[in-house]
């Protein structure tokens, strides 16, 4: 062979040299190159291609069979897509094993739909969790998980443990997300993958933890048995108890959909979300006295609407309600209970996620368009009174009578708003 030539496009000598200099300095630490001069490994066009276009346009020819003839698990589509770009991939492509970190970025819009929908200037927990987990899904695809089976496999989060480190006033900020695969188990047509993750704002960790996902056939998912006996120890999940408050239908307020244009400015104070993010239709029971193992009990319900926006966004060709929105429904019960308990704070405080010990979530089922009703329960286990009160609870979620989600040690703090100090 004579006179062969190789050209790398889309890079400059300066960007390559900067990349290696930064790598020497960080040696795998949380400090990662960022900014418009960093050439992305995966840009927004490729993110969208894998979410709703041809997988081969995103990852290359090895995924060409999934362009037409085969199903492949996708990333979420807008408005539930929270990766702007992948800027670094130390984990080698097409190798399904534990390894190095990959680094993603998410540019948080100043006027993002989820701020308006949550009626708050804080990132909702559901969005924060997706920001953390979606790069794990990208890494699973980068490693070629779908190529390890001749069957078409769906991708589902199974659970995790994480901790919030500080308040999430992050509008207009560039968040860096680091993920690495820590364990892989492969048996027949099932793959279980474990990950560590970090979400950083200007190299300061705001959220970190670990999680695990599974690849399953559609048939396996259709036969899931729920949580079984893996509920919250000591919690009574028997017949409904007497309610200490009347049945409540929650108001439906704008914006109704993520794509609605901005209307009124985000109001100050404590509020339930608008329709675009409201995951509970009714408060079915509220008992501020709770029981032997809880300081209060709240139960809410939601009728499943197969036409809701999140089924279209999550996922292409595989509609399922994001687990993060199931957890959001549980947190919304805590918000409602907090406003009932401390009505004097409605105009002067805001909701913050508590930076207490790690919280955990467990999923053993899914909410799909054919389902009829979701019921979510909150068991309040700690209340701290004071100028900025705190409420901490465990929760359960069931779908058409079957318990599927468990949430443990989640907390909300009612912080004094800056414009009220």
Coordinates of C-alpha atoms in Angstrom, one line a residue, residues 5-419:
X5 CA -4.0 9.3 3.7
X6 CA -6.3 9.7 6.8
X7 CA -8.1 13.0 7.6
X8 CA -10.0 13.7 10.8
X9 CA -12.7 16.4 10.3
X10 CA -14.4 18.6 12.8
X11 CA -11.3 19.1 14.9
X12 CA -8.5 21.6 15.1
X13 CA -4.9 21.1 16.3
X14 CA -5.7 23.4 19.2
X15 CA -8.8 21.5 20.3
X16 CA -6.9 18.1 20.2
X17 CA -4.0 19.5 22.2
X18 CA -6.3 21.2 24.7
X19 CA -8.1 17.8 25.2
X20 CA -4.9 16.0 26.1
X21 CA -3.6 18.8 28.3
X22 CA -6.9 18.8 30.2
X23 CA -6.8 15.0 30.5
X24 CA -3.3 15.1 32.0
X25 CA -4.4 17.7 34.5
X26 CA -7.6 16.0 35.6
X27 CA -6.4 12.4 35.4
X28 CA -10.0 11.2 35.5
X29 CA -11.2 13.7 38.2
X30 CA -14.5 15.6 38.1
X31 CA -12.8 18.5 36.3
X32 CA -13.6 18.1 32.6
X33 CA -13.1 20.2 29.6
X34 CA -16.1 22.3 28.8
X35 CA -17.2 25.2 26.6
X36 CA -17.9 25.8 22.9
X37 CA -14.3 25.0 21.9
X38 CA -14.5 21.4 23.1
X39 CA -15.3 19.2 20.1
X40 CA -18.2 16.9 21.2
X41 CA -18.0 13.2 20.8
X42 CA -21.8 13.2 20.3
X43 CA -23.6 16.4 19.3
X44 CA -27.3 17.3 19.6
X45 CA -28.0 16.1 16.1
X46 CA -26.8 12.6 17.0
X47 CA -28.7 12.7 20.3
X48 CA -31.9 13.3 18.4
X49 CA -31.0 10.7 15.8
X50 CA -30.8 8.1 18.4
X51 CA -34.0 9.3 20.2
X52 CA -36.2 9.3 17.1
X53 CA -34.3 8.8 13.9
X54 CA -31.9 6.2 12.5
X55 CA -29.7 4.7 15.1
X56 CA -26.9 4.2 12.6
X57 CA -26.8 8.0 12.0
X58 CA -25.9 8.3 15.7
X59 CA -23.6 5.4 16.4
X60 CA -22.5 4.0 13.0
X61 CA -23.0 1.0 10.7
X62 CA -23.2 -1.6 13.4
X63 CA -26.6 -0.2 14.4
X64 CA -27.9 -0.2 10.8
X65 CA -30.1 -3.3 11.3
X66 CA -32.1 -1.2 13.9
X67 CA -32.8 1.5 11.3
X68 CA -35.7 -0.5 9.9
X69 CA -35.9 -4.2 10.6
X70 CA -35.2 -4.4 14.3
X71 CA -36.3 -2.5 17.5
X72 CA -33.8 -0.8 19.7
X73 CA -34.2 1.0 23.1
X74 CA -34.0 4.7 22.6
X75 CA -33.1 7.9 24.5
X76 CA -36.1 10.1 25.4
X77 CA -37.3 12.6 22.9
X78 CA -38.0 16.3 23.5
X79 CA -39.4 17.7 25.7
X80 CA -38.0 15.0 28.0
X81 CA -34.5 14.9 26.5
X82 CA -31.9 16.3 28.9
X83 CA -28.6 15.7 27.1
X84 CA -27.2 18.5 25.0
X85 CA -23.9 16.8 24.0
X86 CA -21.4 14.1 25.0
X87 CA -18.0 15.7 25.3
X88 CA -15.9 12.8 26.4
X89 CA -16.0 9.0 26.2
X90 CA -13.1 7.2 27.9
X91 CA -15.1 4.0 27.8
X92 CA -14.4 2.2 24.5
X93 CA -17.2 1.8 22.0
X94 CA -18.8 -1.7 21.4
X95 CA -17.3 -3.2 24.6
X96 CA -19.9 -4.2 27.1
X97 CA -18.0 -4.3 30.4
X98 CA -17.3 -2.1 33.4
X99 CA -14.9 0.7 32.6
X100 CA -14.1 4.4 32.3
X101 CA -16.3 7.5 32.6
X102 CA -18.2 9.2 29.9
X103 CA -19.0 12.9 30.2
X104 CA -22.2 14.7 29.1
X105 CA -23.4 18.2 29.3
X106 CA -26.9 19.7 29.6
X107 CA -27.5 23.4 29.0
X108 CA -30.4 24.3 31.3
X109 CA -32.6 26.8 29.5
X110 CA -33.3 30.1 31.4
X111 CA -37.0 29.7 30.7
X112 CA -37.4 25.9 30.5
X113 CA -40.8 24.5 30.3
X114 CA -40.3 22.5 33.5
X115 CA -39.8 25.7 35.6
X116 CA -43.1 27.1 34.4
X117 CA -44.8 23.7 34.8
X118 CA -43.5 23.3 38.3
X119 CA -44.2 26.9 39.1
X120 CA -40.8 27.2 40.7
X121 CA -37.3 28.4 39.9
X122 CA -35.9 25.1 41.1
X123 CA -35.3 22.1 38.8
X124 CA -38.0 19.5 39.6
X125 CA -36.7 16.2 41.0
X126 CA -38.0 14.3 38.0
X127 CA -35.9 16.4 35.6
X128 CA -32.8 16.2 37.9
X129 CA -33.1 12.4 37.9
X130 CA -33.4 12.3 34.1
X131 CA -30.3 14.6 33.8
X132 CA -28.4 12.1 35.9
X133 CA -29.7 8.9 34.3
X134 CA -30.0 9.6 30.5
X135 CA -26.1 9.6 30.0
X136 CA -26.2 6.1 31.6
X137 CA -28.6 5.1 28.8
X138 CA -26.3 6.6 26.2
X139 CA -23.4 4.7 27.6
X140 CA -25.4 1.4 27.4
X141 CA -26.0 2.1 23.7
X142 CA -22.3 3.2 23.2
X143 CA -21.2 -0.1 24.6
X144 CA -23.4 -2.0 22.1
X145 CA -25.8 -3.6 24.6
X146 CA -28.4 -4.3 21.9
X147 CA -25.9 -6.3 19.9
X148 CA -25.5 -8.9 22.6
X149 CA -28.9 -10.5 21.9
X150 CA -30.8 -11.7 18.8
X151 CA -34.0 -10.6 20.5
X152 CA -35.3 -7.0 20.6
X153 CA -34.8 -5.7 24.1
X154 CA -36.5 -2.9 26.0
X155 CA -34.5 -0.7 28.5
X156 CA -35.9 0.0 32.0
X157 CA -34.5 1.6 35.1
X158 CA -34.8 -0.7 38.1
X159 CA -33.7 1.5 41.0
X160 CA -30.9 3.4 42.6
X161 CA -29.6 5.5 45.5
X162 CA -28.6 9.1 45.4
X163 CA -28.1 12.3 47.3
X164 CA -28.8 16.0 46.6
X165 CA -25.9 18.2 47.8
X166 CA -27.3 21.7 47.5
X167 CA -30.2 23.7 46.2
X168 CA -30.9 23.5 42.5
X169 CA -31.2 27.1 41.3
X170 CA -29.6 26.2 38.0
X171 CA -31.5 28.0 35.3
X172 CA -29.2 29.1 32.5
X173 CA -26.3 26.9 33.8
X174 CA -24.3 24.3 32.0
X175 CA -24.4 21.0 34.0
X176 CA -21.8 18.3 33.6
X177 CA -22.8 14.7 34.0
X178 CA -20.3 11.9 34.5
X179 CA -21.3 8.2 34.2
X180 CA -19.5 4.9 34.3
X181 CA -20.6 1.3 34.1
X182 CA -19.6 -0.6 37.2
X183 CA -21.1 -4.1 36.7
X184 CA -22.7 -6.1 33.9
X185 CA -24.7 -9.4 34.2
X186 CA -25.9 -11.1 31.1
X187 CA -28.2 -14.2 31.1
X188 CA -30.2 -15.3 28.1
X189 CA -32.3 -12.3 26.9
X190 CA -31.8 -10.3 30.0
X191 CA -28.9 -7.8 30.8
X192 CA -28.5 -6.0 34.1
X193 CA -26.1 -3.0 34.0
X194 CA -25.0 -0.9 37.1
X195 CA -23.7 2.7 36.9
X196 CA -22.3 5.4 39.0
X197 CA -23.2 9.0 38.2
X198 CA -22.4 12.6 39.2
X199 CA -24.1 15.8 38.2
X200 CA -21.8 18.9 38.6
X201 CA -22.3 22.6 38.3
X202 CA -19.0 24.4 37.7
X203 CA -17.1 21.3 39.0
X204 CA -19.1 21.2 42.3
X205 CA -21.3 18.1 42.7
X206 CA -25.0 18.9 43.1
X207 CA -26.3 15.3 42.8
X208 CA -24.6 11.9 42.8
X209 CA -25.4 8.2 43.3
X210 CA -25.7 4.9 41.6
X211 CA -28.3 3.1 39.6
X212 CA -29.1 -0.1 37.7
X213 CA -31.0 -0.8 34.5
X214 CA -32.2 -3.9 32.8
X215 CA -32.7 -4.9 29.2
X216 CA -35.8 -7.2 28.8
X217 CA -37.9 -8.6 26.1
X218 CA -41.4 -7.3 25.6
X219 CA -42.8 -10.6 26.8
X220 CA -40.7 -10.5 30.1
X221 CA -42.0 -7.0 30.8
X222 CA -45.6 -8.0 30.3
X223 CA -45.3 -10.6 33.1
X224 CA -43.8 -8.4 35.8
X225 CA -45.2 -9.3 39.2
X226 CA -44.6 -5.9 40.9
X227 CA -42.9 -5.4 44.3
X228 CA -44.4 -8.5 45.9
X229 CA -43.5 -8.5 49.6
X230 CA -40.6 -6.0 49.0
X231 CA -42.6 -3.1 50.5
X232 CA -41.8 -0.7 53.3
X233 CA -41.3 -2.7 56.6
X234 CA -44.1 -2.2 59.1
X235 CA -46.3 -0.1 56.8
X236 CA -49.9 -1.1 56.6
X237 CA -51.0 -1.5 53.0
X238 CA -54.3 -3.1 53.8
X239 CA -57.8 -1.8 53.3
X240 CA -58.2 2.0 53.0
X241 CA -58.3 3.7 56.4
X242 CA -60.7 6.4 57.3
X243 CA -59.9 9.8 55.9
X244 CA -59.4 12.8 58.2
X245 CA -60.0 15.2 55.4
X246 CA -62.4 15.4 52.5
X247 CA -61.7 14.1 49.0
X248 CA -60.0 16.8 46.9
X249 CA -59.8 17.3 43.2
X250 CA -56.6 19.2 42.3
X251 CA -57.0 22.3 40.1
X252 CA -55.8 22.1 36.5
X253 CA -53.8 25.2 35.6
X254 CA -51.7 26.4 32.6
X255 CA -49.4 25.4 31.1
X256 CA -51.2 22.3 30.1
X257 CA -48.4 21.0 27.8
X258 CA -44.6 21.5 27.8
X259 CA -44.8 23.2 24.4
X260 CA -47.1 26.0 25.5
X261 CA -45.6 29.4 25.2
X262 CA -44.7 31.2 28.4
X263 CA -47.5 33.1 30.0
X264 CA -47.5 34.7 33.4
X265 CA -44.1 34.9 35.3
X266 CA -43.4 32.1 37.8
X267 CA -45.2 33.0 41.0
X268 CA -43.5 33.3 44.3
X269 CA -44.5 31.1 47.2
X270 CA -45.6 27.4 47.5
X271 CA -47.7 26.0 44.7
X272 CA -48.7 22.7 43.2
X273 CA -47.5 22.1 39.6
X274 CA -49.4 23.1 36.5
X275 CA -51.1 20.5 34.3
X276 CA -47.9 19.9 32.2
X277 CA -46.2 18.4 35.3
X278 CA -49.0 17.5 37.6
X279 CA -48.9 13.8 38.2
X280 CA -51.7 13.5 40.7
X281 CA -55.4 14.3 39.8
X282 CA -56.9 13.9 43.3
X283 CA -56.1 13.6 46.9
X284 CA -58.0 10.6 48.0
X285 CA -57.0 10.5 51.7
X286 CA -55.1 12.7 54.1
X287 CA -54.5 11.8 57.7
X288 CA -52.1 14.2 59.5
X289 CA -52.0 11.9 62.5
X290 CA -50.6 9.0 60.5
X291 CA -50.3 5.8 62.4
X292 CA -47.9 3.8 64.6
X293 CA -45.0 4.0 62.0
X294 CA -45.8 7.4 60.3
X295 CA -46.5 11.0 61.3
X296 CA -49.0 11.4 58.5
X297 CA -50.5 9.6 55.5
X298 CA -51.4 11.0 52.1
X299 CA -52.9 9.1 49.1
X300 CA -53.4 10.4 45.7
X301 CA -54.7 9.1 42.4
X302 CA -54.2 9.7 38.7
X303 CA -56.2 8.3 35.8
X304 CA -53.9 7.1 33.0
X305 CA -54.4 9.1 29.8
X306 CA -52.8 7.2 26.8
X307 CA -52.5 10.6 24.9
X308 CA -50.4 12.3 27.6
X309 CA -47.3 14.0 26.2
X310 CA -44.8 11.9 28.1
X311 CA -45.8 8.7 26.4
X312 CA -44.8 10.2 23.1
X313 CA -41.5 11.4 24.5
X314 CA -40.5 8.3 26.4
X315 CA -39.8 6.3 24.3
X316 CA -40.1 6.2 20.5
X317 CA -41.8 2.9 19.5
X318 CA -42.0 2.0 23.2
X319 CA -44.3 4.3 25.2
X320 CA -43.9 4.1 28.9
X321 CA -44.4 6.7 31.7
X322 CA -40.9 7.7 33.0
X323 CA -40.3 6.3 36.4
X324 CA -39.0 9.8 37.4
X325 CA -42.5 11.1 36.9
X326 CA -43.9 8.4 39.2
X327 CA -41.5 9.6 41.9
X328 CA -42.6 13.2 41.1
X329 CA -46.2 12.2 41.9
X330 CA -45.1 11.0 45.4
X331 CA -43.2 14.3 46.0
X332 CA -46.3 16.2 44.9
X333 CA -48.2 14.5 47.7
X334 CA -45.6 15.9 50.1
X335 CA -46.0 19.3 48.7
X336 CA -49.7 19.2 49.2
X337 CA -49.3 17.9 52.7
X338 CA -46.8 20.6 53.5
X339 CA -49.1 23.4 52.3
X340 CA -51.9 21.9 54.5
X341 CA -49.7 21.7 57.5
X342 CA -48.0 25.1 57.2
X343 CA -50.5 27.4 55.3
X344 CA -48.8 30.4 56.9
X345 CA -45.8 29.8 54.6
X346 CA -47.6 29.7 51.3
X347 CA -46.6 33.3 50.3
X348 CA -43.1 33.5 51.8
X349 CA -41.4 30.1 51.2
X350 CA -40.3 27.8 48.4
X351 CA -39.9 24.1 48.1
X352 CA -36.3 22.7 48.2
X353 CA -35.1 19.1 47.9
X354 CA -33.5 18.1 51.2
X355 CA -29.8 17.2 51.3
X356 CA -30.3 14.5 53.9
X357 CA -28.9 11.0 53.8
X358 CA -29.3 9.2 50.4
X359 CA -32.7 8.5 49.1
X360 CA -33.6 5.3 47.2
X361 CA -36.0 4.3 44.5
X362 CA -37.1 0.8 43.3
X363 CA -39.1 0.0 40.2
X364 CA -40.7 -3.4 39.6
X365 CA -43.2 -2.6 36.9
X366 CA -44.2 0.1 34.4
X367 CA -47.0 2.5 33.6
X368 CA -48.1 2.1 30.0
X369 CA -51.0 3.6 27.9
X370 CA -53.3 0.6 28.4
X371 CA -53.2 1.0 32.2
X372 CA -56.2 2.6 33.9
X373 CA -55.2 4.2 37.3
X374 CA -52.2 5.0 39.3
X375 CA -52.4 5.3 43.1
X376 CA -49.5 6.8 45.1
X377 CA -49.1 6.8 48.9
X378 CA -46.8 8.9 51.1
X379 CA -46.0 7.8 54.6
X380 CA -44.5 10.8 56.5
X381 CA -41.8 9.6 58.9
X382 CA -40.2 12.8 60.1
X383 CA -41.3 16.4 60.5
X384 CA -39.1 19.3 61.7
X385 CA -40.8 22.5 62.8
X386 CA -39.2 25.9 62.7
X387 CA -38.8 28.9 60.4
X388 CA -37.9 26.5 57.6
X389 CA -39.8 23.3 58.3
X390 CA -38.9 19.9 56.8
X391 CA -41.0 16.9 55.8
X392 CA -39.5 13.4 55.1
X393 CA -41.4 10.4 53.9
X394 CA -41.4 7.0 52.2
X395 CA -43.8 6.1 49.4
X396 CA -45.4 3.4 47.3
X397 CA -47.0 3.5 43.9
X398 CA -49.4 1.0 42.5
X399 CA -50.8 0.6 39.0
X400 CA -54.2 -1.0 38.6
X401 CA -53.9 -2.5 42.1
X402 CA -50.4 -3.8 41.8
X403 CA -47.6 -2.2 43.8
X404 CA -44.7 -1.3 41.4
X405 CA -42.6 1.6 42.8
X406 CA -41.0 2.1 46.2
X407 CA -39.5 5.5 47.3
X408 CA -37.5 5.8 50.5
X409 CA -36.1 8.7 52.5
X410 CA -37.2 11.6 50.3
X411 CA -37.4 15.0 51.9
X412 CA -38.6 18.5 51.2
X413 CA -37.7 21.7 53.0
X414 CA -39.7 24.9 53.0
X415 CA -37.1 27.6 52.6
X416 CA -37.7 31.3 53.0
X417 CA -37.8 32.9 49.6
X418 CA -35.0 35.5 49.0
X419 CA -37.6 38.1 48.2

